[in-house]
Amino acid sequence: MQIPNFMTEEGSILYKNTVGKVISPKVAEFVIAKTAKLFSTDIQHVLDVACGPGTVSLHLAEQYPDKQFTGIDASAAMIQQCLDTAKLKGLKNTEFLEMNANTIQFPDRTFDFIICNLAFPFFSRPKESMEGMYHVLKRRGTILVSVPGRNTWKEFFLVAEEVLGDSIPFAKPFLSKFDQAETLPISMTEAGFTIVEQTGHKIPFTFANGQAVLRFFQELFSLLSYAPEEIRNEISETIDKKFPSGFTMHYEAVVVQCTHP
Ligand SMILES: C[S@@+](CC[C@H](N)C(=O)[O-])C[C@H]1O[C@@H](n2cnc3c(N)ncnc32)[C@H](O)[C@@H]1O
């Protein structure tokens, strides 16, 4: 199984056609709704860290033309996608910059609000990234970070475990990303933030049958590419037997909201 590298040009295309199409818009919906509730008139400048194709910031920029949105991402291809979409939509309140979250380069206390959706588990130096976000957020500013929770795709992994026993090493690197939900609040408080709230939200994904589930994992993560065809078929048949009228699994979006004290 592979954790895709979304930072390459190839990765940005893969993202656009897979996670960016299927998962992140649904998670972003939740983050956007939460953000909208927190947006007051004195919030002027918003930073979207690892903005990808602009899933969150482009949507908010359209909704809030009176606020300024800055998106950063380490991938030049992602930034280009943001610039193209912003141009297409005729947005005048956005800027997108190629910048690594490990070394955020803005003057201290530049932003009133920071969003980081579905990206923190990918950062190679999470401590530096969190400290960077702390420095560029204004006092009393708000930060929202969303990561996948431990129960993400749990229903699928229960079936896979039933078929493969406890030997599902293929899933280990993948599942380790889901540990972030537990360590994220610690990283945030260590950087200096004060936790206001931590919420979990289960987003359902429904599939007609086992083969559709396997296709989903294969396209996104090459999750079962190592496994012989019999194993894949066994997983797929088990899903069909246990869930004859369709299979639903959930993505668990954990959102931690903090303030700058
Ligand atoms: C799963 S995507 C999420 C994108 C976006 N936030 C969304 O909601 O669709 C993860 C993003 O993190 C970016 N990324 C990974 N490591 C990064 C880093 N160190 N600095 C900046 N961006 C990074 C990738 O290029 C990719 O666009």
Coordinates of C-alpha atoms and ligand atoms in Angstrom, one line a residue:
M1 CA 0.0 0.0 0.0
Q2 CA 1.2 3.5 -0.7
I3 CA 0.5 6.8 1.0
P4 CA 0.3 9.0 -2.1
N5 CA 2.7 12.0 -2.4
F6 CA 0.3 14.7 -3.3
M7 CA 3.1 17.2 -3.6
T8 CA 4.3 16.1 -7.0
E9 CA 2.5 17.1 -10.2
E10 CA 1.4 13.5 -10.7
G11 CA 0.1 13.5 -7.1
S12 CA -1.9 16.7 -7.7
I13 CA -3.7 15.0 -10.6
L14 CA -4.3 11.9 -8.6
Y15 CA -5.6 14.1 -5.8
K16 CA -7.9 16.0 -8.1
N17 CA -9.4 12.7 -9.4
T18 CA -9.6 10.8 -6.1
V19 CA -9.4 12.3 -2.6
G20 CA -10.0 15.8 -3.9
K21 CA -13.1 14.7 -5.7
V22 CA -14.5 12.1 -3.2
I23 CA -13.3 12.8 0.3
S24 CA -12.0 16.3 0.9
P25 CA -15.1 18.2 -0.4
K26 CA -17.3 16.3 2.1
V27 CA -14.8 16.9 4.9
A28 CA -14.4 20.5 3.8
E29 CA -18.2 21.0 3.9
F30 CA -18.0 20.3 7.6
V31 CA -15.0 22.5 8.2
I32 CA -16.6 25.3 6.1
A33 CA -19.8 25.2 8.1
K34 CA -17.9 25.3 11.4
T35 CA -15.7 28.2 10.1
A36 CA -18.8 30.2 8.9
K37 CA -20.2 30.0 12.4
L38 CA -17.0 31.5 13.8
F39 CA -16.5 34.2 11.2
S40 CA -17.2 37.6 12.7
T41 CA -16.8 41.0 11.0
D42 CA -13.4 41.6 12.6
I43 CA -11.9 38.6 10.9
Q44 CA -10.1 40.1 8.0
H45 CA -7.3 37.8 6.9
V46 CA -7.6 34.0 6.7
L47 CA -4.7 31.5 6.1
D48 CA -5.4 28.1 4.5
V49 CA -2.3 25.9 5.3
A50 CA -1.6 23.1 2.7
C51 CA -4.6 24.4 0.8
G52 CA -4.3 21.7 -1.9
P53 CA -6.5 22.7 -4.9
G54 CA -8.2 25.3 -2.7
T55 CA -11.1 23.1 -1.5
V56 CA -11.7 25.2 1.6
S57 CA -10.3 28.7 0.8
L58 CA -11.8 29.1 -2.7
H59 CA -15.2 28.2 -1.4
L60 CA -15.0 30.6 1.6
A61 CA -13.5 33.4 -0.6
E62 CA -16.6 33.2 -2.8
Q63 CA -18.9 33.3 0.2
Y64 CA -17.0 36.1 2.0
P65 CA -15.8 38.7 -0.6
D66 CA -15.1 41.1 2.2
K67 CA -12.4 38.9 3.7
Q68 CA -8.9 38.2 2.4
F69 CA -7.8 34.6 1.9
T70 CA -4.2 33.3 1.6
G71 CA -3.5 29.7 0.7
I72 CA -0.1 28.0 0.9
D73 CA 0.9 24.6 -0.3
A74 CA 4.3 23.0 -0.9
S75 CA 3.1 21.7 -4.3
A76 CA 3.5 24.1 -7.3
A77 CA 0.9 22.1 -9.2
M78 CA -1.7 22.5 -6.4
I79 CA -1.0 26.3 -6.3
Q80 CA -1.4 26.5 -10.0
Q81 CA -4.8 24.8 -9.7
C82 CA -5.9 27.3 -7.1
L83 CA -4.7 30.3 -9.2
D84 CA -6.5 28.9 -12.3
T85 CA -9.8 28.4 -10.3
A86 CA -9.6 31.8 -8.6
K87 CA -9.1 33.4 -12.1
L88 CA -12.0 31.4 -13.5
K89 CA -14.3 32.5 -10.7
G90 CA -13.1 36.1 -10.9
L91 CA -12.0 36.2 -7.3
K92 CA -10.2 39.4 -6.1
N93 CA -9.8 38.4 -2.5
T94 CA -7.4 35.5 -2.8
E95 CA -3.6 34.9 -3.1
F96 CA -2.0 31.5 -3.4
L97 CA 1.7 30.9 -2.7
E98 CA 4.0 27.9 -2.9
M99 CA 5.3 27.6 0.6
N100 CA 6.3 24.7 2.8
A101 CA 4.3 24.4 6.1
N102 CA 7.6 23.4 7.8
T103 CA 8.9 26.9 7.3
I104 CA 5.9 29.3 7.2
Q105 CA 7.2 32.7 6.1
F106 CA 4.9 35.5 7.1
P107 CA 5.5 38.3 9.6
D108 CA 4.3 37.3 13.1
R109 CA 0.6 37.9 13.9
T110 CA -0.5 38.4 10.2
F111 CA -3.7 36.3 10.3
D112 CA -7.0 36.4 12.2
F113 CA -8.0 32.9 11.4
I114 CA -6.1 29.7 10.2
I115 CA -7.5 26.6 8.6
C116 CA -5.6 23.4 8.0
N117 CA -7.9 20.7 6.5
L118 CA -6.8 17.1 5.9
A119 CA -3.1 18.0 5.7
F120 CA -1.4 17.9 9.1
P121 CA -0.6 14.2 9.1
F122 CA 1.4 14.7 5.8
F123 CA 3.8 17.3 7.3
S124 CA 7.3 16.0 7.7
R125 CA 8.1 18.4 10.5
P126 CA 4.8 18.8 12.4
K127 CA 6.3 20.6 15.4
E128 CA 7.8 23.3 13.2
S129 CA 4.6 23.6 11.2
M130 CA 2.5 24.1 14.3
E131 CA 4.9 26.6 15.8
G132 CA 4.9 28.5 12.5
M133 CA 1.1 28.7 12.6
Y134 CA 1.2 29.9 16.2
H135 CA 3.6 32.7 15.2
V136 CA 1.6 34.0 12.3
L137 CA -1.8 33.9 14.1
K138 CA -2.9 37.1 15.8
R139 CA -3.6 37.1 19.6
R140 CA -7.1 35.9 20.2
G141 CA -7.2 34.5 16.7
T142 CA -8.7 31.1 15.9
I143 CA -7.2 28.0 14.3
L144 CA -9.1 25.0 13.0
V145 CA -7.2 21.8 12.2
S146 CA -9.0 18.8 10.7
V147 CA -7.5 15.3 10.7
P148 CA -8.9 11.8 10.1
G149 CA -9.9 10.1 13.4
R150 CA -9.0 6.6 14.5
N151 CA -12.4 5.2 13.4
T152 CA -11.9 6.2 9.8
W153 CA -13.0 3.4 7.4
K154 CA -13.3 1.2 10.5
E155 CA -16.1 -0.9 9.0
F156 CA -13.8 -1.9 6.1
F157 CA -10.9 -2.7 8.3
L158 CA -13.1 -4.9 10.5
V159 CA -14.0 -7.0 7.4
A160 CA -10.3 -7.0 6.2
E161 CA -9.3 -8.2 9.6
E162 CA -11.9 -11.0 9.6
V163 CA -10.5 -12.2 6.3
L164 CA -6.8 -11.7 6.9
G165 CA -6.7 -12.4 10.7
D166 CA -4.6 -10.0 12.6
S167 CA -2.0 -9.9 9.8
I168 CA -3.0 -6.8 8.0
P169 CA 0.5 -5.2 8.0
F170 CA -0.4 -3.6 4.6
A171 CA -2.7 -1.2 6.5
K172 CA -0.1 -0.2 9.2
P173 CA 1.4 3.0 7.5
F174 CA -2.1 3.9 6.4
L175 CA -3.7 3.5 9.9
S176 CA -0.8 5.3 11.6
K177 CA -2.0 8.5 9.9
F178 CA -5.2 8.1 11.9
D179 CA -3.3 8.3 15.2
Q180 CA -3.0 12.1 14.6
A181 CA -6.4 12.7 16.2
E182 CA -4.9 11.7 19.5
T183 CA -1.6 13.6 19.2
L184 CA -2.9 16.7 17.5
P185 CA -4.3 18.4 20.6
I186 CA -1.0 17.8 22.3
S187 CA 1.0 19.3 19.4
M188 CA -1.3 22.3 19.5
T189 CA -1.0 23.0 23.2
E190 CA 2.7 22.4 23.1
A191 CA 3.0 25.1 20.4
G192 CA 1.2 27.5 22.7
F193 CA -2.5 27.4 21.6
T194 CA -5.4 27.0 24.0
I195 CA -7.9 24.3 23.1
V196 CA -11.5 25.5 22.8
E197 CA -13.2 22.4 21.4
Q198 CA -12.5 19.1 19.8
T199 CA -15.3 17.5 17.7
G200 CA -15.7 14.3 15.8
H201 CA -18.0 14.0 12.8
K202 CA -18.7 10.8 10.9
I203 CA -19.2 11.2 7.2
P204 CA -20.8 8.2 5.5
F205 CA -19.5 6.8 2.2
T206 CA -21.8 4.2 0.6
F207 CA -20.8 1.6 -2.0
A208 CA -23.0 -0.8 -4.0
N209 CA -20.8 -3.8 -3.4
G210 CA -17.5 -5.2 -2.3
Q211 CA -15.8 -4.6 -5.7
A212 CA -16.7 -0.9 -5.5
V213 CA -15.2 -0.7 -2.1
L214 CA -11.9 -2.3 -3.3
R215 CA -11.8 0.0 -6.3
F216 CA -12.1 3.0 -4.0
F217 CA -9.2 1.9 -1.9
Q218 CA -7.2 0.8 -4.9
E219 CA -7.6 4.1 -6.8
L220 CA -6.9 6.2 -3.8
F221 CA -4.2 4.4 -1.9
S222 CA -3.2 1.2 -3.8
L223 CA -4.2 -0.3 -0.5
L224 CA -4.5 -3.9 -1.6
S225 CA -2.1 -4.0 -4.6
Y226 CA 0.2 -6.3 -2.7
A227 CA -2.5 -8.9 -2.0
P228 CA -3.1 -11.9 -4.3
E229 CA -6.4 -11.8 -6.2
E230 CA -7.9 -14.6 -4.1
I231 CA -7.5 -12.4 -1.0
R232 CA -9.1 -9.4 -2.7
N233 CA -12.0 -11.5 -3.9
E234 CA -12.4 -13.0 -0.4
I235 CA -12.7 -9.5 1.1
S236 CA -15.1 -8.4 -1.6
E237 CA -17.3 -11.5 -1.3
T238 CA -17.3 -11.1 2.5
I239 CA -18.6 -7.5 2.1
D240 CA -21.3 -8.7 -0.3
K241 CA -22.4 -11.5 2.0
K242 CA -22.5 -9.4 5.1
F243 CA -23.9 -6.3 3.5
P244 CA -26.1 -7.5 0.6
S245 CA -27.9 -4.2 0.1
G246 CA -24.8 -2.0 0.0
F247 CA -21.8 -1.2 2.3
T248 CA -21.4 2.0 4.2
M249 CA -18.2 3.0 5.9
H250 CA -17.4 6.3 7.6
Y251 CA -14.7 8.9 7.4
E252 CA -14.2 10.4 10.9
A253 CA -13.4 14.0 10.7
V254 CA -11.8 15.2 13.9
V255 CA -11.6 19.0 14.1
V256 CA -9.6 20.7 16.8
Q257 CA -10.4 24.4 17.4
C258 CA -7.9 26.5 19.3
T259 CA -7.2 30.2 20.1
H260 CA -4.1 32.1 20.4
P261 CA -4.0 33.1 24.0
Ligands
LIG1 C1 -4.8 15.7 1.5 S1 -4.3 17.2 0.8 C2 -5.4 18.3 1.5 C3 -5.6 19.6 0.7 C4 -6.6 20.6 1.1 N1 -6.4 21.1 2.4 C5 -8.0 20.1 1.0 O1 -8.8 20.3 1.9 O2 -8.4 19.6 -0.1 C6 -2.8 17.5 1.6 C7 -2.0 18.7 1.0 O3 -0.9 18.9 1.8 C8 0.1 19.4 1.0 N2 1.4 19.3 1.8 C9 1.9 18.1 2.3 N3 3.0 18.4 3.0 C10 3.2 19.8 3.0 C11 4.1 20.7 3.5 N4 5.1 20.3 4.3 N5 3.9 22.0 3.3 C12 2.8 22.4 2.6 N6 1.9 21.6 2.0 C13 2.1 20.3 2.2 C14 0.0 18.6 -0.2 O4 0.7 19.1 -1.3 C15 -1.5 18.5 -0.4 O5 -1.9 19.5 -1.2

